Amino acid sequence: MPSPKLSLQTTTLWEYPSQHYGKGEQGSADYRGATPSWVIWNLLQRYTQEGEVVVDPMCGSGTTLDVCADTGREGVGFDLQPHHPGVVESDARDLPLEDSSVDFFFCDPPYGKNLKYSGRKECIGELDARDQAYFDAMKEVFEEAWRVLKPGKCAAFYVCDVWTRQLMVPIGTHFVFMLNQIFEMVDHIAVVRGNKDLDKGNYHKAAEETNFFLRGFNHLIVVRKPEWAEDEGEAGGRPKSKRKPQDGGEGSRKRGRSGGGPQKRRRGGKPKGGRASDFVEHERPRRKRRPGGRS
Ligand SMILES: C[S@@+](CC[C@H](N)C(=O)[O-])C[C@H]1O[C@@H](n2cnc3c(N)ncnc32)[C@H](O)[C@@H]1O
């Protein structure tokens, strides 16, 4: 049965009764941790135009690529362990892309160790969200987003807080704080989670008896790389400050593209500089929709 008709969300509380839209499936419902495709659809409607380049550095089962194909955007997907023929293997902290070459950046990272992904040591899902190492790794992803985004363009990060062993880790709140240090804040949206798995076991009973709340929403944090990054020679490389030149802050000092601040460390000495369009696959196989998945 087709999903209900998609429409633009108009408040900062987003909800839709299905993981996928239309008659098909975007990404794979079998991939644990797949992003609800309607969230990406709404972001693309709001923050991109047809033909623009959209990068997802943790693309997993390729939901972002499928939504891009549906909406006429140039989707470019990377993951440590691709689960879609169009996704290219890469570390999200070191993308093979030129500086300031991307129109929109979407990222749904692991929420600490909530799910098992590739198990590789570079997988951010191997890091416990209670440890600083998780946030240090995500800071590198945020800085990579800054590097590859064109000035004036947006990024969105989709994340859930975690509650483990009597401890709530407010990942979303930490992300808002960290992203606000780097980018201009555009918006902060709560997306209602429709995780059907929670209806199967004793989760709700346990939540009542042990006095905790199951996570009911994800954070969707939308940020922008400011236009002035271009003028200040900060368009690529590591962001030093999000303050405008006239603020008299760190950003007021003139720097060349490669001077002034700490330079980005290259992982494994990989050469950089691919065009995003080199990774665009124009004819992608479509998959049939299956029910379920993370929503
Ligand atoms: C929540 S899932 C993303 C799901 C994806 N949006 C989809 O709809 O299928 C998180 C993904 O991050 C990937 N990942 C974890 N650490 C990574 C890293 N350092 N670089 C690239 N991908 C990474 C995992 O392999 C996993 O596929």
Short mmCIF file of C-alpha atoms and ligand atoms in Angstrom, two decimals:
data_model
loop_
_atom_site.label_atom_id
_atom_site.label_comp_id
_atom_site.label_asym_id
_atom_site.label_seq_id
_atom_site.Cartn_x
_atom_site.Cartn_y
_atom_site.Cartn_z
CA MET A 1 0.00 0.00 0.00
CA PRO A 2 1.41 3.45 -0.85
CA SER A 3 2.38 5.69 2.08
CA PRO A 4 0.31 8.82 2.81
CA LYS A 5 0.94 11.82 0.57
CA LEU A 6 4.06 13.76 1.47
CA SER A 7 3.80 17.42 2.32
CA LEU A 8 6.17 20.06 3.61
CA GLN A 9 6.48 20.16 7.39
CA THR A 10 5.69 23.68 8.63
CA THR A 11 6.58 23.69 12.33
CA THR A 12 9.61 22.58 14.34
CA LEU A 13 7.78 19.38 15.30
CA TRP A 14 7.94 16.94 12.36
CA GLU A 15 5.85 13.78 12.07
CA TYR A 16 4.86 11.35 9.33
CA PRO A 17 3.37 7.88 9.80
CA SER A 18 5.87 5.89 7.70
CA GLN A 19 9.61 5.35 7.22
CA HIS A 20 9.24 5.75 3.44
CA TYR A 21 7.06 7.78 1.08
CA GLY A 22 5.32 6.85 -2.16
CA LYS A 23 5.02 3.32 -3.50
CA GLY A 24 8.68 2.37 -3.28
CA GLU A 25 11.40 2.24 -0.68
CA GLN A 26 14.22 4.75 -0.25
CA GLY A 27 17.35 3.25 1.29
CA SER A 28 16.69 -0.12 2.86
CA ALA A 29 14.17 -0.92 5.57
CA ASP A 30 16.37 -3.94 6.35
CA TYR A 31 19.29 -1.69 7.28
CA ARG A 32 19.20 -1.12 11.02
CA GLY A 33 19.62 2.59 11.57
CA ALA A 34 18.28 3.73 8.19
CA THR A 35 17.08 7.34 8.17
CA PRO A 36 13.37 8.02 7.54
CA SER A 37 13.39 9.13 3.92
CA TRP A 38 10.63 11.72 4.37
CA VAL A 39 12.95 13.68 6.71
CA ILE A 40 15.56 13.95 3.94
CA TRP A 41 12.83 14.78 1.38
CA ASN A 42 11.67 17.71 3.56
CA LEU A 43 15.23 18.98 4.01
CA LEU A 44 15.92 18.88 0.28
CA GLN A 45 12.71 20.80 -0.47
CA ARG A 46 13.67 23.50 2.01
CA TYR A 47 17.41 23.89 1.51
CA THR A 48 18.27 22.79 -2.04
CA GLN A 49 17.33 23.34 -5.67
CA GLU A 50 17.13 20.79 -8.47
CA GLY A 51 20.57 19.90 -9.82
CA GLU A 52 22.43 20.83 -6.63
CA VAL A 53 25.01 18.54 -5.02
CA VAL A 54 23.94 16.82 -1.80
CA VAL A 55 26.52 14.87 0.24
CA ASP A 56 25.82 12.28 2.90
CA PRO A 57 29.09 11.10 4.53
CA MET A 58 27.44 8.26 6.51
CA CYS A 59 25.06 7.11 3.83
CA GLY A 60 24.61 3.45 4.91
CA SER A 61 21.82 1.98 2.79
CA GLY A 62 21.69 5.01 0.50
CA THR A 63 18.45 6.68 1.63
CA THR A 64 19.84 10.11 0.74
CA LEU A 65 20.87 8.92 -2.74
CA ASP A 66 17.42 7.52 -3.45
CA VAL A 67 15.66 10.71 -2.30
CA CYS A 68 18.08 12.76 -4.43
CA ALA A 69 17.27 10.61 -7.46
CA ASP A 70 13.53 11.15 -6.83
CA THR A 71 13.89 14.90 -6.53
CA GLY A 72 16.47 15.71 -9.21
CA ARG A 73 19.40 16.43 -6.88
CA GLU A 74 22.96 15.12 -7.42
CA GLY A 75 23.37 12.74 -4.47
CA VAL A 76 26.88 11.76 -3.35
CA GLY A 77 27.12 9.14 -0.59
CA PHE A 78 30.01 7.81 1.48
CA ASP A 79 30.19 5.29 4.31
CA LEU A 80 32.84 3.15 5.99
CA GLN A 81 30.78 0.15 4.97
CA PRO A 82 28.47 0.91 2.03
CA HIS A 83 25.15 -0.94 1.76
CA HIS A 84 24.05 0.56 -1.55
CA PRO A 85 25.72 0.29 -4.95
CA GLY A 86 26.04 4.08 -5.26
CA VAL A 87 27.72 4.63 -1.88
CA VAL A 88 31.53 5.02 -1.93
CA GLU A 89 33.77 3.76 0.88
CA SER A 90 35.31 6.63 2.83
CA ASP A 91 35.73 7.99 6.35
CA ALA A 92 33.30 10.85 7.03
CA ARG A 93 36.16 12.81 8.63
CA ASP A 94 38.26 12.76 5.47
CA LEU A 95 36.09 12.96 2.37
CA PRO A 96 37.68 12.84 -1.08
CA LEU A 97 36.03 16.12 -2.05
CA GLU A 98 37.25 19.58 -2.93
CA ASP A 99 36.80 22.49 -0.51
CA SER A 100 33.58 24.48 -0.95
CA SER A 101 32.09 22.14 -3.55
CA VAL A 102 28.85 20.97 -1.92
CA ASP A 103 25.36 22.54 -1.79
CA PHE A 104 23.89 20.53 1.10
CA PHE A 105 25.33 18.11 3.66
CA PHE A 106 23.15 15.59 5.50
CA CYS A 107 24.45 13.31 8.23
CA ASP A 108 22.73 10.73 10.44
CA PRO A 109 25.62 9.42 12.56
CA PRO A 110 25.69 6.52 15.02
CA TYR A 111 24.23 7.58 18.37
CA GLY A 112 27.18 6.31 20.40
CA LYS A 113 27.18 2.51 20.47
CA ASN A 114 23.39 2.16 20.07
CA LEU A 115 23.72 -0.15 17.01
CA LYS A 116 26.47 -2.37 15.64
CA TYR A 117 27.64 -1.26 12.20
CA SER A 118 30.87 -2.40 10.49
CA GLY A 119 32.79 -2.95 13.74
CA ARG A 120 35.80 -1.24 12.13
CA LYS A 121 37.98 0.78 14.47
CA GLU A 122 37.24 3.95 12.47
CA CYS A 123 33.49 3.42 12.99
CA ILE A 124 32.13 6.18 15.22
CA GLY A 125 29.53 3.63 16.35
CA GLU A 126 32.31 1.90 18.27
CA LEU A 127 32.62 4.95 20.55
CA ASP A 128 30.48 5.25 23.67
CA ALA A 129 28.52 8.53 23.78
CA ARG A 130 29.42 8.78 27.47
CA ASP A 131 33.05 9.30 26.44
CA GLN A 132 34.59 12.46 25.05
CA ALA A 133 36.14 10.45 22.19
CA TYR A 134 32.68 10.18 20.56
CA PHE A 135 32.24 13.97 20.55
CA ASP A 136 35.82 14.53 19.40
CA ALA A 137 35.16 12.24 16.42
CA MET A 138 31.91 14.03 15.61
CA LYS A 139 33.65 17.40 15.83
CA GLU A 140 35.91 16.21 13.01
CA VAL A 141 32.80 15.34 10.95
CA PHE A 142 31.38 18.83 11.61
CA GLU A 143 34.65 20.40 10.49
CA GLU A 144 34.67 18.28 7.35
CA ALA A 145 31.14 19.50 6.63
CA TRP A 146 32.42 23.04 6.93
CA ARG A 147 35.32 22.35 4.60
CA VAL A 148 33.29 20.83 1.76
CA LEU A 149 30.24 23.13 1.95
CA LYS A 150 30.01 26.18 -0.26
CA PRO A 151 29.67 29.44 1.71
CA GLY A 152 26.01 30.24 2.32
CA LYS A 153 24.95 26.57 2.09
CA CYS A 154 23.43 24.37 4.81
CA ALA A 155 24.07 21.12 6.65
CA ALA A 156 21.67 19.04 8.73
CA PHE A 157 22.54 16.55 11.49
CA TYR A 158 19.97 14.00 12.66
CA VAL A 159 20.60 12.43 16.06
CA CYS A 160 18.93 10.87 19.08
CA ASP A 161 19.87 11.20 22.75
CA VAL A 162 20.72 7.94 24.48
CA TRP A 163 19.65 6.55 27.82
CA THR A 164 21.81 3.68 28.96
CA ARG A 165 22.48 2.17 32.33
CA GLN A 166 20.65 4.82 34.32
CA LEU A 167 22.43 7.62 32.47
CA MET A 168 20.91 9.97 29.91
CA VAL A 169 23.42 11.38 27.42
CA PRO A 170 21.95 14.50 25.75
CA ILE A 171 23.79 14.05 22.44
CA GLY A 172 21.47 16.45 20.63
CA THR A 173 22.13 19.25 23.12
CA HIS A 174 25.89 18.69 22.87
CA PHE A 175 25.66 18.78 19.07
CA VAL A 176 23.71 22.07 19.14
CA PHE A 177 26.40 23.59 21.34
CA MET A 178 29.28 22.25 19.22
CA LEU A 179 27.71 23.19 15.88
CA ASN A 180 26.90 26.66 17.15
CA GLN A 181 30.64 27.17 17.78
CA ILE A 182 31.37 26.49 14.11
CA PHE A 183 28.37 27.42 11.97
CA GLU A 184 25.43 29.80 11.95
CA MET A 185 22.40 28.12 13.49
CA VAL A 186 19.42 27.84 11.11
CA ASP A 187 16.96 25.74 13.11
CA HIS A 188 16.46 22.96 15.63
CA ILE A 189 13.63 20.54 14.88
CA ALA A 190 12.16 17.66 16.90
CA VAL A 191 11.28 14.66 14.70
CA VAL A 192 8.80 12.19 16.19
CA ARG A 193 10.25 8.67 16.18
CA GLY A 194 7.94 5.93 15.00
CA ASN A 195 10.12 3.04 16.12
CA LYS A 196 7.77 0.07 15.75
CA ASP A 197 10.30 -2.27 17.43
CA LEU A 198 9.44 -0.61 20.72
CA ASP A 199 5.90 -2.01 20.51
CA LYS A 200 7.14 -5.60 20.28
CA GLY A 201 8.98 -6.28 23.55
CA ASN A 202 8.47 -5.10 27.10
CA TYR A 203 9.98 -1.70 26.44
CA HIS A 204 6.97 0.34 27.53
CA LYS A 205 6.46 -1.80 30.65
CA ALA A 206 10.12 -1.41 31.55
CA ALA A 207 9.90 2.36 31.02
CA GLU A 208 7.02 2.52 33.50
CA GLU A 209 8.53 0.18 36.05
CA THR A 210 12.09 1.49 35.96
CA ASN A 211 11.01 5.09 35.73
CA PHE A 212 12.63 6.23 32.49
CA PHE A 213 11.34 7.48 29.15
CA LEU A 214 11.82 5.78 25.79
CA ARG A 215 13.24 8.23 23.30
CA GLY A 216 10.25 9.81 21.52
CA PHE A 217 12.03 12.22 19.20
CA ASN A 218 15.22 12.82 17.24
CA HIS A 219 17.01 16.14 17.02
CA LEU A 220 17.37 17.61 13.56
CA ILE A 221 19.87 20.46 13.69
CA VAL A 222 20.19 22.67 10.62
CA VAL A 223 23.20 24.98 10.29
CA ARG A 224 24.74 27.21 7.64
CA LYS A 225 28.30 27.97 6.59
CA PRO A 226 28.23 31.76 6.50
CA GLU A 227 28.72 33.70 3.27
CA TRP A 228 31.58 35.67 4.86
CA ALA A 229 33.70 32.50 5.08
CA GLU A 230 34.51 33.14 1.41
CA ASP A 231 35.73 36.73 1.95
CA GLU A 232 37.81 35.73 4.95
CA GLY A 233 39.67 32.94 3.17
CA GLU A 234 38.01 30.43 5.50
CA ALA A 235 35.94 28.78 2.80
CA GLY A 236 37.92 25.56 3.04
CA GLY A 237 40.03 24.06 5.79
CA ARG A 238 39.26 24.23 9.45
CA PRO A 239 36.79 26.81 10.77
CA LYS A 240 38.35 29.09 13.35
CA SER A 241 35.38 31.12 14.46
CA LYS A 242 31.87 31.70 13.25
CA ARG A 243 32.03 35.37 14.13
CA LYS A 244 31.74 37.95 11.40
CA PRO A 245 34.74 40.19 10.66
CA GLN A 246 33.07 43.28 12.09
CA ASP A 247 32.42 41.44 15.39
CA GLY A 248 36.09 41.95 16.23
CA GLY A 249 36.39 38.25 17.10
CA GLU A 250 38.82 35.69 15.91
CA GLY A 251 37.20 35.82 12.50
CA SER A 252 38.19 39.47 12.11
CA ARG A 253 41.84 38.65 11.46
CA LYS A 254 42.70 38.29 7.78
CA ARG A 255 43.97 34.86 6.90
CA GLY A 256 44.97 33.20 3.69
CA ARG A 257 43.37 29.94 2.70
CA SER A 258 46.16 27.92 4.24
CA GLY A 259 47.43 30.26 6.95
CA GLY A 260 46.43 31.40 10.39
CA GLY A 261 45.17 28.38 12.24
CA PRO A 262 45.69 24.70 12.85
CA GLN A 263 45.71 22.78 9.60
CA LYS A 264 43.58 19.72 9.09
CA ARG A 265 45.36 16.44 9.66
CA ARG A 266 45.02 14.08 6.67
CA ARG A 267 44.15 10.49 7.47
CA GLY A 268 46.42 8.00 5.72
CA GLY A 269 47.87 10.73 3.47
CA LYS A 270 45.02 10.32 0.96
CA PRO A 271 45.09 12.88 -1.83
CA LYS A 272 42.13 15.22 -1.80
CA GLY A 273 40.28 17.09 -4.40
CA GLY A 274 37.67 14.99 -6.21
CA ARG A 275 34.70 16.81 -7.63
CA ALA A 276 31.43 15.76 -6.01
CA SER A 277 30.05 15.09 -9.50
CA ASP A 278 32.71 12.37 -10.04
CA PHE A 279 30.76 10.27 -7.55
CA VAL A 280 27.31 10.85 -8.95
CA GLU A 281 25.75 7.76 -10.39
CA HIS A 282 23.02 8.79 -12.78
CA GLU A 283 21.16 5.51 -13.28
CA ARG A 284 20.51 3.90 -9.92
CA PRO A 285 18.65 0.65 -9.44
CA ARG A 286 15.41 1.18 -7.51
CA ARG A 287 14.43 -1.19 -4.77
CA LYS A 288 11.02 -2.45 -3.84
CA ARG A 289 9.58 -1.24 -0.59
CA ARG A 290 9.43 -3.48 2.49
CA PRO A 291 7.60 -2.52 5.69
CA GLY A 292 9.41 -1.69 9.00
CA GLY A 293 12.79 -0.06 9.56
CA ARG A 294 13.77 2.81 11.75
CA SER A 295 11.27 5.62 11.59
C1 LIG B 1 22.60 5.86 11.37
S1 LIG B 1 23.54 5.06 10.15
C2 LIG B 1 23.19 5.98 8.70
C3 LIG B 1 22.04 5.40 7.95
C4 LIG B 1 21.80 5.99 6.58
N1 LIG B 1 21.46 7.40 6.65
C5 LIG B 1 20.69 5.22 5.88
O1 LIG B 1 19.58 5.75 5.72
O2 LIG B 1 20.90 4.03 5.55
C6 LIG B 1 25.18 5.54 10.52
C7 LIG B 1 26.21 5.12 9.50
O3 LIG B 1 27.46 5.71 9.85
C8 LIG B 1 28.48 4.88 9.31
N2 LIG B 1 29.76 5.30 9.91
C9 LIG B 1 30.18 5.19 11.18
N3 LIG B 1 31.40 5.73 11.34
C10 LIG B 1 31.75 6.23 10.13
C11 LIG B 1 32.87 6.95 9.66
N4 LIG B 1 33.91 7.24 10.46
N5 LIG B 1 32.90 7.32 8.36
C12 LIG B 1 31.86 7.01 7.52
N6 LIG B 1 30.77 6.33 7.91
C13 LIG B 1 30.70 5.96 9.22
C14 LIG B 1 28.00 3.49 9.65
O4 LIG B 1 28.65 2.52 8.85
C15 LIG B 1 26.50 3.63 9.39
O5 LIG B 1 26.17 3.20 8.10
#
